[in-house]
Amino acid sequence: MLSALRVSVLLILVQSILSTDPNDLFNKKYYSSSVFGLVRLLKMEQEFMESFSIYANILQEKVDNLNIFLDELKRPSHKTHNEREKFVSNPLNAFALIRRLNQDWPKWQNYTQKQLGMVQLNAMQDIVSAAPESFDMDEKLKAMHRIETTYDLQPKDIAKGLLQGTKFNYKLTLRDCLALAHHTFKIDEFQRSLLWFQEALNINTDGSLELVNKLQEIELKSFATDVAKRSIYLTHQALTDEAIDKLVNSQLQDAKPKDLEQLISSNLKHWIKDSSTTLPTEHNIGCQGLFPKKTNLVCRYNFSTNAFLKLAPLKMEEISRDPYIVMFHEVISDKEIEEMKGEIKQMENGWTSLEEPKEIVSHIYWITKESSFSKRINDRISDMTGFKVEEFPAIQLANFGVGGYFKPHYDYYTERLKELDANNTLGDRLASIIIYAGEVSQGGQTVFPDIKVAVEPKKGKALFWFNDFDDSSPDPRSLHSVCPVIVGSRWTITKWLHYAPQMFVKPCSPRVHKK
């Protein structure tokens, strides 16, 4: 068994990096990087809406009480002095007038100033204080853009709830489209920015909602300000940022919404002419399902890996023969998936790598202490692969967010291993296995771009491949990536199988060069 220190060094490649600074980016928990986190966020919003609804009802009850009191005082209006004098000269009216001003009106004044619904207001304040930060907002904008560009989707379809030909009962609002237009502008994707902006302008809103209209105007002006700054900078690059800000403020000071819309549209159309088109990558092509289908592959029962499989053979599907990639079917049950989630104490941020720029791509949790669940999974992995797992029994659970992905990367880390742990006794990652444990209806494929293979993340299946050749040298064809999740919750159980424990199970042998 590895020492705790060496285990922590090995896990750091895929685990979040801890810091003593509580405000450090690495330590904060974010909602955007996993469906697991988004579920918590949805629950928060539901709680906020419940408190908001109760608070609104309390205010409505207050208004109703005031109106009831005012209705009781309804009488003909006394417009002249004579009419008023006649009214108060009646003793009944005079008595009631004195009593109301002495007894009733002070109480109603106090009632109007009484702060009602404080329990609900405090509850809403607590929820808002835990709401997503700007980092979450930026990450979700990137995720939406990632889905749009990876799968070559059009803003007009996304805005209407149409994703890859599937219609969903949800449409984006004006402010949703405006935020996406502003984001794509900031990353110099002017064509997409214009399309999103046009979608925003095509959405009708309720003009009677003053607060909503004010928010839209603020966001529109913010977008127009950035556009105007870029326009001035391109023509007057010698100006300082302060001078550009003054020019923009002067230019937009009295601008009406229509003026702002015209400013944004005209500049975006002009800049589109100068922008270049980026060709799709092999990763994107694989995510779009455009790789040619491989032939001469078979499905069969695997009963030869160990003696136990002679009694309970596993369903195995060939994905690629060279390099060797297979898919095992019916590896984990729904009941075991729920058991898996019960193992989780607190998930951490899952990062792409230690190198810059860092990206949070998921939430992860390591099961390092043996449980009935982890032992069962490790035994099953051993049955599937024939490899030993006792020397490194930890398994990683991960949950991706909507738009969550993983860049093309290698699981082997020969050179990095020397830098991270010179005393490592496990060796490099000989092979990898991913057990799919979530429902993903669109996106989330595992792609091997160099060999043009894309694998759907079907719940209950497990994908297994080798990262190295038989002579232990790295196989660059094992480069793989994860497509952005469009719809669904991509849960995975990942295990890396290292060399040293397999010394007698799979010894190194000369590489066979195929002609």
Coordinates of C-alpha atoms in Angstrom, one line a residue, residues 44-358:
M44 CA -31.7 27.0 -3.5
E45 CA -33.8 28.8 -6.1
Q46 CA -36.9 26.8 -5.1
E47 CA -36.3 27.8 -1.4
F48 CA -35.8 31.4 -2.5
M49 CA -39.1 31.4 -4.5
E50 CA -41.0 29.9 -1.6
S51 CA -39.7 32.6 0.8
F52 CA -40.4 35.2 -1.9
S53 CA -44.0 34.0 -2.4
I54 CA -44.7 34.0 1.3
Y55 CA -43.2 37.5 1.6
A56 CA -45.3 38.7 -1.3
N57 CA -48.4 37.3 0.3
I58 CA -47.6 39.0 3.6
L59 CA -47.2 42.3 1.7
Q60 CA -50.5 41.7 -0.2
E61 CA -52.3 41.0 3.1
K62 CA -51.0 44.3 4.4
V63 CA -52.2 46.1 1.3
D64 CA -55.6 44.4 1.6
N65 CA -55.9 45.4 5.3
L66 CA -55.2 49.1 4.4
N67 CA -57.7 49.0 1.6
I68 CA -60.4 47.5 3.9
F69 CA -59.9 50.4 6.4
L70 CA -60.0 53.0 3.6
D71 CA -63.2 51.4 2.2
E72 CA -64.8 51.8 5.6
L73 CA -64.1 55.6 5.5
K74 CA -65.6 56.1 2.0
R75 CA -67.9 59.1 1.9
P76 CA -68.8 62.0 -0.4
S77 CA -65.9 64.3 -1.0
H78 CA -66.2 67.6 0.8
K79 CA -64.8 70.1 -1.7
T80 CA -66.0 73.4 -0.1
H81 CA -65.6 74.9 3.3
N82 CA -69.4 74.9 3.8
E83 CA -69.6 71.2 3.0
R84 CA -66.9 70.4 5.5
E85 CA -68.4 72.6 8.1
K86 CA -71.8 70.9 7.7
F87 CA -70.2 67.5 8.1
V88 CA -68.2 68.2 11.3
S89 CA -71.2 70.1 12.9
N90 CA -72.9 66.7 13.3
P91 CA -71.8 65.3 16.7
L92 CA -71.6 61.8 15.5
N93 CA -69.2 62.8 12.7
A94 CA -67.2 65.0 15.0
F95 CA -66.8 62.3 17.7
A96 CA -65.8 59.7 15.1
L97 CA -63.3 62.2 13.5
I98 CA -61.6 62.9 16.9
R99 CA -61.5 59.2 17.9
R100 CA -60.0 58.1 14.6
L101 CA -57.2 60.7 14.6
N102 CA -56.5 60.1 18.3
Q103 CA -56.7 56.3 18.3
D104 CA -56.9 54.7 14.7
W105 CA -54.5 56.7 12.6
P106 CA -51.5 56.5 14.8
K107 CA -52.0 52.7 14.9
W108 CA -52.3 52.5 11.1
Q109 CA -49.2 54.7 10.8
N110 CA -47.3 52.3 12.9
Y111 CA -48.7 49.4 10.9
T112 CA -47.5 50.9 7.6
Q113 CA -44.0 51.2 9.0
K114 CA -43.9 47.8 10.6
Q115 CA -41.3 45.5 8.9
L116 CA -43.2 42.4 8.0
G117 CA -41.9 39.1 6.6
M118 CA -38.5 39.5 8.2
V119 CA -38.1 35.7 8.5
Q120 CA -38.5 35.4 4.8
L121 CA -36.3 38.4 4.0
N122 CA -33.5 37.0 6.1
A123 CA -33.9 33.6 4.4
M124 CA -33.7 35.2 1.0
Q125 CA -30.6 37.1 2.1
D126 CA -28.9 33.9 3.2
I127 CA -29.7 32.3 -0.2
V128 CA -28.4 35.3 -2.1
S129 CA -25.2 35.3 -0.1
A130 CA -24.6 31.7 -1.3
A131 CA -25.6 32.4 -4.9
P132 CA -23.3 31.8 -7.9
E133 CA -20.4 34.2 -8.2
S134 CA -19.1 35.8 -11.4
F135 CA -16.8 32.8 -11.9
D136 CA -19.8 30.5 -12.2
M137 CA -21.5 32.9 -14.6
D138 CA -18.4 33.1 -16.8
E139 CA -18.0 29.3 -16.7
K140 CA -21.6 28.7 -17.8
L141 CA -21.2 31.3 -20.6
K142 CA -18.1 29.3 -21.8
A143 CA -20.0 26.1 -21.5
M144 CA -22.9 27.4 -23.6
H145 CA -20.4 28.6 -26.2
R146 CA -18.6 25.3 -26.1
I147 CA -21.9 23.4 -26.8
E148 CA -22.7 25.8 -29.6
T149 CA -19.4 25.6 -31.4
T150 CA -18.5 22.0 -30.8
Y151 CA -21.7 20.7 -32.2
D152 CA -22.1 23.5 -34.8
L153 CA -25.5 24.6 -33.4
Q154 CA -27.2 27.9 -34.4
P155 CA -28.2 30.6 -31.9
K156 CA -31.7 30.8 -33.5
D157 CA -32.3 27.1 -32.7
I158 CA -30.8 27.2 -29.2
A159 CA -32.8 30.2 -28.3
K160 CA -36.0 28.4 -29.3
G161 CA -35.0 25.3 -27.3
L162 CA -33.9 23.2 -30.2
L163 CA -30.8 21.2 -29.6
Q164 CA -29.5 18.7 -32.2
G165 CA -33.0 18.3 -33.6
T166 CA -34.6 17.7 -30.2
K167 CA -37.2 20.3 -29.1
F168 CA -37.3 21.2 -25.4
N169 CA -40.1 23.0 -23.6
Y170 CA -37.9 26.0 -22.7
K171 CA -36.8 29.1 -24.5
L172 CA -34.1 31.6 -23.7
T173 CA -35.2 35.1 -22.6
L174 CA -34.0 38.4 -24.0
R175 CA -31.5 38.8 -21.3
D176 CA -30.2 35.2 -21.8
C177 CA -29.5 36.0 -25.5
L178 CA -28.1 39.4 -24.7
A179 CA -25.6 37.8 -22.2
L180 CA -24.5 35.3 -24.8
A181 CA -24.1 38.0 -27.4
H182 CA -22.0 40.1 -25.0
H183 CA -19.8 37.0 -24.2
T184 CA -19.2 36.0 -27.8
F185 CA -18.3 39.6 -28.5
K186 CA -15.7 39.6 -25.8
I187 CA -14.0 36.6 -27.3
D188 CA -14.0 38.2 -30.8
E189 CA -16.6 35.8 -32.3
F190 CA -18.5 38.6 -34.0
Q191 CA -20.6 36.5 -36.3
R192 CA -22.1 34.5 -33.4
S193 CA -22.4 37.7 -31.3
L194 CA -24.5 39.3 -34.0
L195 CA -26.7 36.2 -34.3
W196 CA -27.3 36.2 -30.6
F197 CA -27.9 39.9 -30.5
Q198 CA -30.5 39.6 -33.3
E199 CA -32.2 36.8 -31.4
A200 CA -32.4 39.1 -28.3
L201 CA -34.0 41.9 -30.4
N202 CA -36.5 39.4 -31.8
I203 CA -37.9 38.5 -28.4
N204 CA -40.9 40.5 -27.2
T205 CA -41.0 41.5 -23.6
D206 CA -43.7 42.9 -21.3
G207 CA -43.1 46.6 -21.5
S208 CA -45.1 47.3 -18.4
L209 CA -42.5 45.7 -16.1
E210 CA -40.4 48.7 -15.2
L211 CA -37.7 46.8 -13.2
V212 CA -37.2 44.3 -16.0
N213 CA -36.9 47.0 -18.6
K214 CA -34.4 48.9 -16.5
L215 CA -32.2 45.8 -16.1
Q216 CA -32.3 45.2 -19.9
E217 CA -31.3 48.8 -20.5
I218 CA -28.4 48.5 -18.1
E219 CA -27.1 45.3 -19.8
L220 CA -27.7 46.8 -23.3
K221 CA -25.7 49.9 -22.3
S222 CA -22.9 47.8 -20.9
F223 CA -22.7 45.8 -24.1
A224 CA -22.8 49.0 -26.2
T225 CA -20.0 50.6 -24.0
D226 CA -17.7 47.7 -24.7
V227 CA -18.4 47.8 -28.4
A228 CA -17.9 51.6 -28.5
K229 CA -14.5 51.2 -26.6
R230 CA -13.3 48.7 -29.2
S231 CA -14.4 50.9 -32.1
I232 CA -12.6 53.9 -30.7
Y233 CA -9.5 51.9 -29.9
L234 CA -9.2 50.5 -33.4
T235 CA -9.2 54.0 -34.9
H236 CA -7.3 55.8 -32.2
Q237 CA -4.8 53.3 -30.7
A238 CA -2.6 56.1 -29.2
L239 CA -5.4 57.1 -26.8
T240 CA -5.1 56.1 -23.2
D241 CA -7.9 53.9 -21.6
E242 CA -9.0 57.0 -19.6
A243 CA -9.4 59.1 -22.7
I244 CA -11.3 56.3 -24.4
D245 CA -13.6 56.0 -21.4
K246 CA -14.4 59.7 -21.5
L247 CA -15.2 59.6 -25.3
V248 CA -17.5 56.6 -24.8
N249 CA -19.3 58.2 -21.8
S250 CA -19.8 61.4 -23.9
Q251 CA -21.0 59.4 -26.9
L252 CA -23.5 57.3 -25.0
Q253 CA -24.6 59.8 -22.4
D254 CA -28.0 60.6 -24.0
A255 CA -28.3 57.5 -26.2
K256 CA -31.7 55.8 -26.4
P257 CA -32.1 52.0 -26.5
K258 CA -32.6 52.1 -30.3
D259 CA -29.3 54.1 -30.6
L260 CA -27.5 51.5 -28.6
E261 CA -28.9 48.7 -30.7
Q262 CA -27.8 50.4 -33.9
L263 CA -24.3 51.0 -32.5
I264 CA -23.9 47.3 -31.6
S265 CA -25.4 45.9 -34.8
S266 CA -23.5 48.2 -37.2
N267 CA -20.1 47.5 -35.6
L268 CA -20.6 43.8 -35.3
K269 CA -21.5 43.6 -39.0
H270 CA -18.4 45.6 -39.9
W271 CA -16.1 43.4 -37.8
I272 CA -17.4 40.2 -39.2
K273 CA -15.7 41.0 -42.5
D274 CA -12.3 40.9 -40.8
S275 CA -12.8 37.8 -38.7
S276 CA -11.4 34.4 -39.8
T277 CA -13.2 31.1 -39.9
T278 CA -11.9 28.3 -37.7
L279 CA -11.9 24.8 -39.1
P280 CA -13.5 22.1 -37.0
T281 CA -11.0 19.9 -35.0
E282 CA -11.0 16.1 -35.0
H283 CA -12.4 16.4 -31.5
N284 CA -15.4 18.4 -32.8
I285 CA -15.9 16.1 -35.7
G286 CA -16.0 13.1 -33.4
C287 CA -18.5 14.9 -31.1
Q288 CA -20.8 15.5 -34.0
G289 CA -20.8 11.8 -34.8
L290 CA -19.1 12.3 -38.2
F291 CA -16.3 9.7 -37.8
P292 CA -16.6 6.8 -40.3
K293 CA -18.0 3.7 -38.8
K294 CA -15.4 0.9 -38.2
T295 CA -16.1 -2.5 -39.7
N296 CA -15.1 -6.1 -38.8
L297 CA -15.6 -5.5 -35.1
V298 CA -17.5 -8.0 -33.0
C299 CA -19.3 -8.4 -29.7
R300 CA -18.7 -11.5 -27.7
Y301 CA -18.7 -13.0 -24.2
N302 CA -15.4 -12.6 -22.4
F303 CA -14.8 -15.7 -20.2
S304 CA -11.0 -16.0 -20.5
T305 CA -9.7 -13.1 -18.4
N306 CA -9.9 -15.1 -15.2
A307 CA -11.5 -18.3 -13.9
F308 CA -14.6 -16.6 -12.4
L309 CA -15.7 -15.4 -15.8
K310 CA -16.2 -19.1 -16.9
L311 CA -19.2 -19.0 -14.6
A312 CA -20.3 -15.5 -15.3
P313 CA -18.9 -14.2 -18.6
L314 CA -19.0 -10.5 -19.4
K315 CA -20.6 -9.0 -22.5
M316 CA -17.7 -7.3 -24.4
E317 CA -17.8 -5.1 -27.6
E318 CA -14.8 -4.3 -29.7
I319 CA -14.4 -0.6 -30.3
S320 CA -10.9 -0.8 -31.9
R321 CA -8.5 -3.7 -32.3
D322 CA -5.4 -1.5 -32.8
P323 CA -5.1 0.2 -30.5
Y324 CA -7.0 -2.2 -28.3
I325 CA -10.2 -0.6 -27.0
V326 CA -13.3 -2.5 -25.7
M327 CA -16.6 -1.7 -24.1
F328 CA -18.1 -4.0 -21.4
H329 CA -21.8 -4.1 -21.0
E330 CA -24.0 -4.3 -17.9
V331 CA -21.2 -3.6 -15.6
I332 CA -23.0 -1.6 -12.9
S333 CA -26.7 -1.6 -11.9
D334 CA -29.0 1.4 -11.0
K335 CA -29.0 0.2 -7.4
E336 CA -25.2 0.3 -7.3
I337 CA -25.1 3.7 -8.8
E338 CA -27.3 5.0 -5.9
E339 CA -25.0 3.2 -3.5
M340 CA -22.1 5.0 -5.2
K341 CA -23.7 8.4 -4.6
G342 CA -24.2 7.5 -1.0
E343 CA -20.4 7.1 -0.6
I344 CA -19.8 10.8 -1.4
K345 CA -19.0 13.0 1.6
Q346 CA -18.0 16.3 -0.2
M347 CA -17.0 16.7 -3.8
E348 CA -14.1 18.8 -4.9
N349 CA -13.3 20.8 -8.0
G350 CA -11.9 18.6 -10.8
W351 CA -9.3 20.4 -12.9
T352 CA -8.0 19.8 -16.4
S353 CA -4.3 19.8 -15.4
L354 CA -1.7 21.6 -13.3
E355 CA -0.7 23.8 -16.3
E356 CA -2.2 27.1 -17.2
P357 CA -4.9 28.0 -18.1
K358 CA -6.7 25.9 -15.5

